[in-house]
Tab-separated table of C-alpha atoms in Angstrom:
chain	number	residue	atom	x	y	z
A	977	MET	CA	-13.966	-44.019	66.908
A	978	LEU	CA	-12.607	-40.449	66.129
A	979	ILE	CA	-9.835	-40.737	68.338
A	980	TYR	CA	-8.555	-43.584	67.256
A	981	ARG	CA	-9.154	-42.455	63.213
A	982	TYR	CA	-7.591	-39.001	64.574
A	983	ILE	CA	-4.588	-41.381	65.854
A	984	LEU	CA	-3.842	-43.293	62.465
A	985	LYS	CA	-3.973	-40.082	60.436
A	986	SER	CA	-1.518	-38.599	62.198
A	987	HIS	CA	1.076	-41.769	61.593
A	988	ILE	CA	0.623	-41.254	57.784
A	989	GLY	CA	2.288	-38.364	56.727
A	990	PRO	CA	5.580	-39.091	58.489
A	991	PHE	CA	5.232	-42.866	57.771
A	992	VAL	CA	5.488	-41.701	53.827
A	993	PHE	CA	7.639	-39.491	54.747
A	994	SER	CA	10.490	-41.223	56.422
A	995	LEU	CA	9.801	-44.486	54.384
A	996	GLY	CA	11.168	-42.339	51.087
A	997	THR	CA	13.821	-40.706	52.727
A	998	LEU	CA	15.300	-44.089	53.902
A	999	ILE	CA	14.128	-45.406	50.253
A	1000	PHE	CA	16.464	-42.371	48.968
A	1001	LEU	CA	19.055	-42.671	51.099
A	1002	PHE	CA	19.633	-46.717	50.601
A	1003	LEU	CA	18.990	-46.096	46.964
A	1004	PHE	CA	22.200	-43.315	46.996
A	1005	GLN	CA	23.982	-46.146	49.068
A	1006	PHE	CA	23.200	-48.460	46.426
A	1007	LEU	CA	24.180	-46.533	43.227
A	1008	MET	CA	27.901	-44.995	45.249
A	1009	LYS	CA	28.280	-48.391	45.647
A	1010	SER	CA	27.621	-49.915	42.169
A	1011	ILE	CA	28.733	-46.821	40.142
A	1012	ASP	CA	31.942	-48.273	39.224
A	1013	GLN	CA	30.141	-51.083	37.879
A	1014	LEU	CA	27.389	-49.652	36.034
A	1015	ILE	CA	28.824	-46.133	34.694
A	1016	GLY	CA	31.253	-46.719	31.337
A	1017	LYS	CA	29.973	-50.249	30.725
A	1018	GLY	CA	28.055	-49.169	27.765
A	1019	LEU	CA	24.794	-50.252	29.511
A	1020	SER	CA	21.631	-48.286	28.271
A	1021	ILE	CA	19.210	-46.387	30.805
A	1022	TRP	CA	16.689	-48.876	30.799
A	1023	ILE	CA	18.863	-51.725	32.147
A	1024	ILE	CA	19.828	-49.401	34.904
A	1025	VAL	CA	16.410	-48.266	36.011
A	1026	GLN	CA	15.660	-52.401	35.901
A	1027	LEU	CA	18.345	-53.149	38.016
A	1028	ILE	CA	17.241	-50.242	40.392
A	1029	VAL	CA	13.677	-51.403	40.461
A	1030	LEU	CA	14.895	-54.506	41.419
A	1031	ASN	CA	16.841	-53.942	44.033
A	1032	LEU	CA	14.356	-51.811	45.685
A	1033	ALA	CA	12.401	-54.756	47.216
A	1034	TRP	CA	15.618	-55.454	49.930
A	1035	MET	CA	15.628	-51.564	50.430
A	1036	LEU	CA	12.060	-51.848	51.051
A	1037	THR	CA	12.090	-54.740	53.439
A	1038	LEU	CA	14.824	-52.125	55.650
A	1039	ALA	CA	13.193	-49.185	55.197
A	1040	VAL	CA	9.378	-50.343	56.507
A	1041	PRO	CA	10.053	-51.375	60.065
A	1042	MET	CA	12.162	-48.090	60.639
A	1043	SER	CA	9.433	-45.734	59.207
A	1044	VAL	CA	7.173	-47.688	61.660
A	1045	LEU	CA	9.163	-46.235	64.617
A	1046	VAL	CA	9.800	-42.964	63.181
A	1047	ALA	CA	6.020	-41.983	62.645
A	1048	THR	CA	5.311	-43.696	65.772
A	1049	LEU	CA	7.591	-41.095	67.654
A	1050	MET	CA	6.493	-38.358	65.566
A	1051	ALA	CA	3.009	-39.087	66.088
A	1052	PHE	CA	3.287	-39.566	70.346
A	1053	GLY	CA	5.047	-37.201	70.101
A	1054	SER	CA	3.037	-34.326	68.418
A	1055	LEU	CA	-0.006	-35.848	70.341
A	1056	SER	CA	2.156	-35.080	73.835
A	1057	SER	CA	3.530	-32.032	72.867
A	1058	ASN	CA	0.308	-30.975	72.551
A	1059	ASN	CA	-1.214	-31.946	75.582
A	1060	GLU	CA	-3.450	-33.909	73.456
A	1061	VAL	CA	-2.575	-37.036	75.061
A	1062	THR	CA	-3.208	-35.948	78.532
A	1063	ILE	CA	-6.739	-34.540	77.804
A	1064	MET	CA	-7.383	-38.308	76.578
A	1065	LYS	CA	-6.062	-39.893	79.356
A	1066	ALA	CA	-8.503	-37.293	82.040
A	1067	SER	CA	-11.310	-38.516	79.906
A	1068	GLY	CA	-10.681	-42.396	81.134
A	1069	ILE	CA	-8.349	-43.031	77.903
A	1070	SER	CA	-4.724	-45.040	78.813
A	1071	LEU	CA	-2.076	-44.932	76.720
A	1072	MET	CA	-2.401	-48.628	76.204
A	1073	LYS	CA	-6.211	-47.872	74.544
A	1074	LEU	CA	-4.357	-45.109	72.490
A	1075	MET	CA	-2.584	-47.385	71.222
A	1076	LEU	CA	-4.748	-49.867	70.111
A	1077	PRO	CA	-5.106	-48.877	66.628
A	1078	VAL	CA	-1.372	-48.376	65.964
A	1079	VAL	CA	-0.821	-52.054	67.372
A	1080	ALA	CA	-3.502	-53.299	64.901
A	1081	CYS	CA	-2.283	-51.459	62.005
A	1082	SER	CA	1.473	-52.425	62.572
A	1083	ILE	CA	0.383	-56.292	63.528
A	1084	ILE	CA	-1.022	-55.955	59.589
A	1085	ILE	CA	2.080	-54.735	58.375
A	1086	THR	CA	4.051	-57.402	59.827
A	1087	TYR	CA	1.389	-59.611	58.081
A	1088	LEU	CA	2.452	-57.656	54.689
A	1089	MET	CA	5.728	-58.163	54.776
A	1090	ILE	CA	6.028	-61.772	55.763
A	1091	LEU	CA	4.139	-62.207	52.369
A	1092	PHE	CA	6.453	-59.673	50.909
A	1093	ASN	CA	9.291	-61.253	51.959
A	1094	ASN	CA	8.866	-64.665	50.832
A	1095	ASP	CA	7.001	-63.863	47.525
A	1096	VAL	CA	7.863	-60.697	46.267
A	1097	LEU	CA	11.961	-60.765	47.575
A	1098	PRO	CA	13.462	-63.952	46.965
A	1099	GLU	CA	11.908	-62.630	43.353
A	1100	ALA	CA	13.099	-59.649	42.964
A	1101	ASN	CA	16.822	-60.686	44.163
A	1102	HIS	CA	16.606	-63.576	41.742
A	1103	LYS	CA	15.669	-61.199	39.032
A	1104	ALA	CA	18.027	-58.753	40.042
A	1105	ARG	CA	20.884	-61.411	39.543
A	1106	VAL	CA	19.696	-62.811	36.302
A	1107	LEU	CA	19.590	-59.254	34.748
A	1108	LEU	CA	23.435	-59.132	35.978
A	1109	GLN	CA	24.571	-62.360	34.524
A	1110	ASP	CA	22.757	-61.258	31.142
A	1111	ILE	CA	24.644	-57.752	31.652
A	1112	SER	CA	28.055	-59.707	32.178
A	1113	LYS	CA	27.614	-61.464	28.795
A	1114	THR	CA	28.240	-58.546	26.919
A	1115	LYS	CA	30.817	-57.684	29.141
A	1116	PRO	CA	32.945	-60.029	30.532
A	1117	THR	CA	34.932	-57.238	32.831
A	1118	PHE	CA	31.902	-56.559	34.539
A	1119	LEU	CA	32.374	-58.847	37.476
A	1120	LEU	CA	35.899	-57.764	37.516
A	1121	GLU	CA	37.048	-54.967	39.426
A	1122	SER	CA	40.235	-53.331	39.113
A	1123	GLY	CA	43.089	-54.328	42.552
A	1124	LYS	CA	39.879	-56.960	43.572
A	1125	PHE	CA	40.243	-60.521	43.852
A	1126	SER	CA	37.324	-62.145	42.246
A	1127	ASP	CA	36.334	-65.808	42.370
A	1128	ASP	CA	33.266	-65.509	39.743
A	1129	ILE	CA	35.324	-67.064	36.887
A	1130	GLY	CA	35.728	-71.099	36.307
A	1131	GLY	CA	36.446	-71.649	40.540
A	1132	ALA	CA	39.813	-69.896	39.978
A	1133	LYS	CA	40.665	-66.863	41.657
A	1134	ILE	CA	41.109	-63.921	39.043
A	1135	PHE	CA	42.883	-60.670	40.713
A	1136	VAL	CA	43.424	-57.496	37.652
A	1137	ARG	CA	44.859	-54.382	38.278
A	1138	LYS	CA	43.518	-52.184	35.831
A	1139	THR	CA	40.398	-53.297	33.205
A	1140	PHE	CA	39.324	-50.627	30.307
A	1141	GLU	CA	35.564	-49.116	30.082
A	1142	ASN	CA	35.483	-49.580	25.877
A	1143	SER	CA	36.966	-52.847	25.728
A	1144	ASN	CA	37.831	-56.029	27.425
A	1145	GLU	CA	41.505	-55.371	27.768
A	1146	LEU	CA	43.382	-56.325	30.945
A	1147	GLU	CA	46.749	-55.257	32.926
A	1148	GLY	CA	48.299	-57.558	35.336
A	1149	VAL	CA	46.614	-60.240	35.846
A	1150	TYR	CA	46.747	-62.808	38.532
A	1151	ILE	CA	45.168	-66.201	38.203
A	1152	TYR	CA	45.503	-68.896	41.583
A	1153	ASP	CA	43.882	-71.739	40.509
A	1154	PHE	CA	43.989	-74.108	44.081
A	1155	ALA	CA	40.850	-76.013	43.737
A	1156	ASN	CA	43.126	-79.546	42.886
A	1157	PRO	CA	45.050	-79.477	46.077
A	1158	ASN	CA	47.511	-81.992	44.414
A	1159	ASN	CA	47.673	-79.652	41.526
A	1160	LYS	CA	48.064	-75.961	42.195
A	1161	ASN	CA	49.081	-73.187	39.597
A	1162	LEU	CA	49.455	-69.312	39.727
A	1163	ILE	CA	49.745	-67.412	36.284
A	1164	THR	CA	50.656	-63.906	35.781
A	1165	ALA	CA	50.579	-62.078	32.635
A	1166	LYS	CA	51.190	-58.478	32.017
A	1167	LYS	CA	48.330	-58.081	29.902
A	1168	GLY	CA	45.738	-59.619	28.048
A	1169	ASP	CA	41.825	-60.128	27.389
A	1170	ILE	CA	38.650	-61.509	28.275
A	1171	ALA	CA	35.533	-62.734	25.716
A	1172	PHE	CA	33.119	-65.413	25.762
A	1173	THR	CA	33.032	-68.236	23.400
A	1174	ASN	CA	29.548	-68.226	20.936
A	1175	ASP	CA	27.443	-70.559	23.550
A	1176	PHE	CA	28.606	-68.561	26.222
A	1177	ARG	CA	29.666	-71.943	28.219
A	1178	ASN	CA	33.097	-70.830	28.715
A	1179	ILE	CA	35.873	-67.655	28.928
A	1180	VAL	CA	38.451	-67.610	26.438
A	1181	MET	CA	41.767	-65.362	28.539
A	1182	ASN	CA	44.827	-64.571	26.233
A	1183	LEU	CA	47.617	-63.658	28.049
A	1184	GLU	CA	50.824	-61.961	26.740
A	1185	ASN	CA	54.349	-62.068	28.628
A	1186	GLY	CA	53.532	-63.841	31.503
A	1187	GLU	CA	54.781	-66.852	33.739
A	1188	ILE	CA	52.703	-70.355	35.029
A	1189	HIS	CA	54.128	-71.819	37.983
A	1190	GLN	CA	53.040	-75.015	39.118
A	1191	LEU	CA	53.206	-77.132	42.432
A	1192	ASN	CA	52.556	-80.573	41.884
A	1193	ASN	CA	52.948	-83.121	45.631
A	1194	LEU	CA	51.192	-86.330	43.915
A	1195	ASP	CA	53.075	-89.072	45.484
A	1196	PHE	CA	53.380	-86.810	48.507
A	1197	VAL	CA	56.574	-85.084	46.737
A	1198	ASN	CA	56.569	-81.328	46.177
A	1199	LYS	CA	57.649	-80.365	42.601
A	1200	TYR	CA	57.580	-77.191	41.307
A	1201	ARG	CA	57.842	-76.220	37.442
A	1202	LYS	CA	57.889	-72.624	36.044
A	1203	VAL	CA	57.011	-71.767	32.385
A	1204	GLU	CA	57.492	-68.780	30.526
A	1205	PHE	CA	55.529	-67.491	27.793
A	1206	THR	CA	54.752	-64.562	25.246
A	1207	LYS	CA	51.049	-65.788	24.562
A	1208	HIS	CA	48.938	-68.324	26.298
A	1209	ARG	CA	45.483	-69.236	26.270
A	1210	ILE	CA	43.148	-69.849	28.819
A	1211	ILE	CA	39.692	-71.584	28.564
A	1212	LEU	CA	37.803	-71.262	31.787
A	1213	ASP	CA	34.439	-72.795	32.267
A	1214	ALA	CA	31.617	-69.862	32.848
A	1215	ALA	CA	29.064	-72.192	34.773
A	1216	GLY	CA	29.797	-69.587	37.410
A	1217	PHE	CA	28.256	-67.020	35.315
A	1218	GLY	CA	24.922	-69.078	35.039
A	1219	PHE	CA	25.442	-68.698	31.226
A	1220	HIS	CA	22.880	-70.987	29.794
A	1221	GLN	CA	19.501	-69.594	28.567
A	1222	SER	CA	18.240	-65.845	30.192
A	1223	SER	CA	15.565	-67.256	32.063
A	1224	ASP	CA	14.577	-67.558	35.515
A	1225	ASN	CA	14.975	-71.473	35.505
A	1226	ALA	CA	18.273	-71.651	34.184
A	1227	PHE	CA	19.852	-70.250	37.597
A	1228	ILE	CA	20.386	-71.916	40.776
A	1229	ARG	CA	18.877	-69.847	43.361
A	1230	GLY	CA	20.500	-68.724	46.266
A	1231	ASP	CA	18.864	-69.011	49.516
A	1232	ARG	CA	18.204	-65.046	49.710
A	1233	GLU	CA	16.154	-66.091	46.314
A	1234	LEU	CA	14.315	-68.735	47.849
A	1235	SER	CA	10.883	-68.347	49.786
A	1236	ALA	CA	10.443	-70.187	53.381
A	1237	GLN	CA	8.353	-73.158	52.057
A	1238	ALA	CA	11.447	-73.948	49.421
A	1239	MET	CA	14.276	-73.922	52.087
A	1240	ASN	CA	12.503	-76.038	54.244
A	1241	ARG	CA	11.746	-78.384	51.297
A	1242	LEU	CA	16.013	-78.046	50.898
A	1243	ILE	CA	16.231	-78.902	54.521
A	1244	ASP	CA	14.873	-81.948	54.397
A	1245	SER	CA	16.575	-83.383	51.011
A	1246	ILE	CA	19.917	-82.037	53.134
A	1247	ASN	CA	18.438	-84.038	56.175
A	1248	PHE	CA	17.494	-87.484	54.223
A	1249	MET	CA	20.563	-86.949	52.368
A	1250	ARG	CA	22.766	-87.543	55.563
A	1251	ILE	CA	20.449	-89.989	57.036
A	1252	LYS	CA	20.930	-91.983	53.686
A	1253	SER	CA	24.863	-91.608	53.647
A	1254	ARG	CA	25.440	-92.851	57.132
A	1255	LYS	CA	23.462	-95.527	55.952
A	1256	ASP	CA	25.965	-95.907	53.014
A	1257	PHE	CA	28.603	-95.713	55.092
A	1258	LEU	CA	28.194	-98.653	57.658
A	1259	ASP	CA	26.427	-100.833	54.676
A	1260	GLY	CA	29.909	-100.293	52.867
A	1261	ILE	CA	31.987	-101.287	56.263
A	1262	LEU	CA	30.103	-104.043	56.747
A	1263	THR	CA	30.203	-105.095	53.456
A	1264	SER	CA	33.986	-104.207	52.784
A	1265	SER	CA	34.876	-105.976	56.139
A	1266	ALA	CA	32.395	-109.622	55.360
A	1267	GLN	CA	34.398	-109.265	51.840
A	1268	LEU	CA	37.661	-109.192	53.622
A	1269	PHE	CA	37.099	-112.230	55.402
A	1270	ARG	CA	34.402	-114.125	53.324
A	1271	ILE	CA	32.238	-113.748	55.713
A	1272	LYS	CA	28.291	-112.739	55.316
A	1273	PHE	CA	27.231	-112.025	58.197
A	1274	LYS	CA	23.616	-113.092	57.670
A	1275	ASP	CA	24.896	-116.351	57.055
A	1276	THR	CA	26.828	-116.531	59.898
A	1277	LEU	CA	25.308	-119.382	62.062
A	1278	LEU	CA	24.350	-121.955	58.902
A	1279	MET	CA	28.661	-121.642	58.597
A	1280	ARG	CA	29.353	-122.814	61.985
A	1281	ASN	CA	30.062	-126.587	60.947
A	1282	THR	CA	32.079	-125.239	57.574
A	1283	PRO	CA	36.261	-126.507	57.912
A	1284	VAL	CA	39.031	-124.277	58.256
A	1285	LEU	CA	41.014	-124.297	55.530
A	1286	LYS	CA	44.655	-124.637	56.731
A	1287	SER	CA	46.257	-122.721	54.272
A	1288	TYR	CA	44.754	-120.101	51.099
A	1289	THR	CA	44.839	-121.464	47.557
A	1290	ASN	CA	43.985	-119.985	44.558
A	1291	ASP	CA	41.313	-122.713	44.250
A	1292	SER	CA	39.861	-121.766	48.003
A	1293	ALA	CA	37.372	-119.897	46.302
A	1294	SER	CA	35.137	-122.664	46.065
A	1295	ALA	CA	35.670	-124.175	49.355
A	1296	GLY	CA	33.272	-122.600	52.043
A	1297	GLY	CA	32.987	-119.302	50.824
A	1298	TYR	CA	36.572	-118.528	51.449
A	1299	MET	CA	38.383	-115.874	49.090
A	1300	SER	CA	41.688	-116.962	47.061
A	1301	TYR	CA	44.813	-115.796	48.040
A	1302	ASP	CA	45.286	-113.300	45.231
A	1303	SER	CA	42.027	-111.503	46.119
A	1304	VAL	CA	43.125	-110.717	49.529
A	1305	PRO	CA	45.151	-107.558	48.791
A	1306	ALA	CA	41.978	-106.084	46.857
A	1307	ALA	CA	39.566	-107.000	50.004
A	1308	PHE	CA	42.108	-105.354	52.269
A	1309	ASN	CA	42.825	-101.590	49.886
A	1310	ASN	CA	38.944	-101.657	49.532
A	1311	PHE	CA	38.102	-102.349	53.233
A	1312	MET	CA	41.138	-99.559	54.348
A	1313	ALA	CA	39.523	-97.084	51.714
A	1314	ARG	CA	36.009	-97.126	52.977
A	1315	MET	CA	37.771	-97.008	56.828
A	1316	GLY	CA	39.675	-93.634	55.271
A	1317	GLN	CA	36.232	-92.231	54.455
A	1318	TYR	CA	36.099	-92.561	58.592
A	1319	ASN	CA	37.925	-89.205	58.723
A	1320	THR	CA	36.497	-87.321	56.548
A	1321	ARG	CA	33.150	-87.696	57.866
A	1322	PRO	CA	32.918	-85.514	60.196
A	1323	GLN	CA	34.072	-82.537	57.842
A	1324	THR	CA	31.395	-83.446	55.558
A	1325	GLU	CA	28.574	-83.445	58.761
A	1326	LEU	CA	29.913	-79.859	59.814
A	1327	GLN	CA	29.476	-78.657	56.038
A	1328	LEU	CA	25.870	-79.975	56.026
A	1329	ASP	CA	25.532	-78.659	59.229
A	1330	LYS	CA	26.294	-75.266	58.093
A	1331	GLN	CA	23.872	-75.604	55.023
A	1332	VAL	CA	21.018	-76.544	57.359
A	1333	ASP	CA	21.808	-73.201	59.660
A	1334	MET	CA	22.079	-71.299	56.370
A	1335	TYR	CA	18.969	-71.884	55.372
A	1336	ASN	CA	17.287	-71.916	59.208
A	1337	VAL	CA	19.030	-68.390	59.520
A	1338	GLU	CA	17.407	-67.291	55.888
A	1339	ILE	CA	13.987	-68.582	57.155
A	1340	TYR	CA	13.853	-67.169	60.489
A	1341	LYS	CA	15.374	-63.605	59.036
A	1342	LYS	CA	12.133	-63.424	56.952
A	1343	TYR	CA	9.603	-63.532	59.769
A	1344	SER	CA	11.875	-61.592	62.241
A	1345	ILE	CA	12.739	-58.173	60.035
A	1346	PRO	CA	8.591	-57.909	59.941
A	1347	PHE	CA	7.781	-58.950	63.140
A	1348	ALA	CA	10.172	-55.458	64.671
A	1349	CYS	CA	7.158	-53.487	62.488
A	1350	LEU	CA	5.060	-54.563	66.076
A	1351	ILE	CA	8.016	-53.932	68.606
A	1352	PHE	CA	9.378	-50.631	67.326
A	1353	THR	CA	5.064	-49.817	67.419
A	1354	LEU	CA	5.805	-51.019	71.228
A	1355	ILE	CA	8.742	-48.838	71.658
A	1356	GLY	CA	7.860	-45.998	69.959
A	1357	ALA	CA	4.487	-45.035	71.316
A	1358	PRO	CA	5.339	-44.466	75.054
A	1359	LEU	CA	9.047	-43.034	74.027
A	1360	GLY	CA	7.493	-40.581	72.220
A	1361	TYR	CA	4.864	-39.815	74.880
A	1362	LYS	CA	8.058	-39.681	77.523
A	1363	VAL	CA	10.164	-37.267	74.973
A	1364	ARG	CA	6.915	-34.613	74.134
A	1365	ARG	CA	8.670	-33.930	70.956
A	1366	GLY	CA	7.375	-34.692	67.530
A	1367	GLY	CA	10.051	-33.096	65.393
A	1368	PHE	CA	11.300	-35.401	62.442
A	1369	GLY	CA	15.168	-34.873	64.156
A	1370	ILE	CA	14.091	-36.105	67.309
A	1371	ALA	CA	12.016	-39.179	66.097
A	1372	ALA	CA	14.587	-39.702	63.342
A	1373	GLY	CA	17.869	-40.030	66.114
A	1374	LEU	CA	15.654	-42.583	68.041
A	1375	SER	CA	14.943	-44.376	65.215
A	1376	LEU	CA	18.339	-44.477	63.874
A	1377	PHE	CA	19.540	-45.467	67.891
A	1378	PHE	CA	17.445	-48.454	68.048
A	1379	PHE	CA	17.181	-49.456	64.319
A	1380	LEU	CA	21.370	-49.567	64.287
A	1381	LEU	CA	21.426	-51.545	67.887
A	1382	TYR	CA	18.449	-53.807	66.003
A	1383	TRP	CA	20.763	-53.883	62.738
A	1384	ALA	CA	23.879	-54.557	64.488
A	1385	SER	CA	22.586	-57.351	66.995
A	1386	LEU	CA	20.894	-59.609	63.803
A	1387	ILE	CA	23.690	-59.326	61.475
A	1388	GLY	CA	25.985	-60.390	64.783
A	1389	GLY	CA	23.095	-63.530	65.605
A	1390	GLU	CA	23.352	-64.537	61.465
A	1391	LYS	CA	27.152	-64.701	61.997
A	1392	LEU	CA	26.752	-66.857	65.508
A	1393	ALA	CA	24.459	-68.865	63.670
A	1394	ASP	CA	26.182	-69.396	60.721
A	1395	ARG	CA	29.176	-70.849	62.738
A	1396	ASP	CA	26.746	-72.758	64.916
A	1397	ILE	CA	27.636	-71.148	68.318
A	1398	VAL	CA	24.057	-70.310	68.985
A	1399	SER	CA	20.544	-71.920	66.716
A	1400	PRO	CA	19.563	-69.799	64.504
A	1401	PHE	CA	16.325	-69.013	65.832
A	1402	TRP	CA	17.922	-67.081	68.959
A	1403	GLY	CA	20.166	-65.461	66.214
A	1404	MET	CA	17.526	-64.238	64.575
A	1405	TRP	CA	14.664	-63.645	67.186
A	1406	ILE	CA	16.860	-62.900	70.543
A	1407	VAL	CA	16.647	-59.171	69.861
A	1408	ASN	CA	13.267	-58.929	69.200
A	1409	ILE	CA	12.664	-60.903	72.108
A	1410	ILE	CA	14.612	-58.222	74.055
A	1411	LEU	CA	12.851	-55.359	72.220
A	1412	GLY	CA	9.906	-56.864	72.886
A	1413	ILE	CA	10.183	-56.698	76.381
A	1414	PHE	CA	11.588	-53.467	76.739
A	1415	GLY	CA	8.880	-52.034	74.696
A	1416	LEU	CA	6.512	-53.771	77.200
A	1417	TYR	CA	8.151	-52.323	80.127
A	1418	LEU	CA	7.853	-48.934	78.815
A	1419	MET	CA	4.253	-48.963	77.696
A	1420	PHE	CA	3.116	-50.096	81.048
A	1421	LYS	CA	5.383	-47.629	82.839
A	1422	SER	CA	3.662	-44.762	80.302
A	1423	SER	CA	-0.123	-46.206	81.222
């Protein structure tokens, strides 16, 4: 119908304009946040452009739903202010019918954004991280920000008071290595420098004029040692930087660099490992207890008539399957070690649960954010009709309010889901459900 075509055309201009504006704002915010890392590092313009283009993917994911809301508010606000909606309703066309082409387009956009979030966004995030790692190869100080902690190097937390743009020199270095709870190290130095080995597998830090503080609590006795040095060299593992080959397959992907299908496979693997771990634990308890008493549970009925030894001797192992006296301490220690694992299992299970929740949150997020395009259409059309103003300022203000509400709820739901307070599904979808009900209410009330 001509009316439907006219309504859709009225959305194109506001959608494109708001999308461009939002992308510009996100890009400006990204540059302001990253300017200290990008400028003055000797990077070519082409590398910086590549990094910006790859980061446009996540900007597009956030900008499209908000642009849909702005366009719907402006289009229906303009139609209402010009009394066009009133004329159409007088002709027997309800607001719900006028919304049909817009809702259909929002469903198409939702589907396309789901594909984008599953296929394009993970690859873009991954390639952006690979590019950052390659930049770090030429500039070891790239991920060391002055006055901030960094735990990207060798598992140690590193604090540097000052870095230099044109060199790899450092000032005010503090290295905290608490990876081993029984051997804690704190290294301080007035200055130093950082560089990679030729194969990029290790990082070498040459420190000057500093101290080493060591706290060793092996055997439940705290032993403190302090060493002063004029020069000291530290070699750290660069695995955290992913320095192997500059190819996509050389890097372990994070949760935001995976598709929903890949994360579902990882969840299945974690659940399989969990079941296998429980089985191995129970088997270990049964085996160690059977070894302690030297009784195999499968053969218990066959051993009913086995005579009981009155005393243990070194040769008694050949009598009735009993262990020798010398074997008792080792078997007992093995049994106690197995039982000791019982105390650590809840923590292990908790870590696995958090990992599964983290993947589930990202999976649901890939669908819930695109679905906001449809939700914002249901809200924007009746709201624009009621406001009766199609100006960009009114539309932008209302869109900003709803999007901030939506984004704050989404982030809050993600935090609650990561902490296992709510399920990942409700954490990611509750705001869509609430706003969807609100949009349906506005639509039926306006009709």
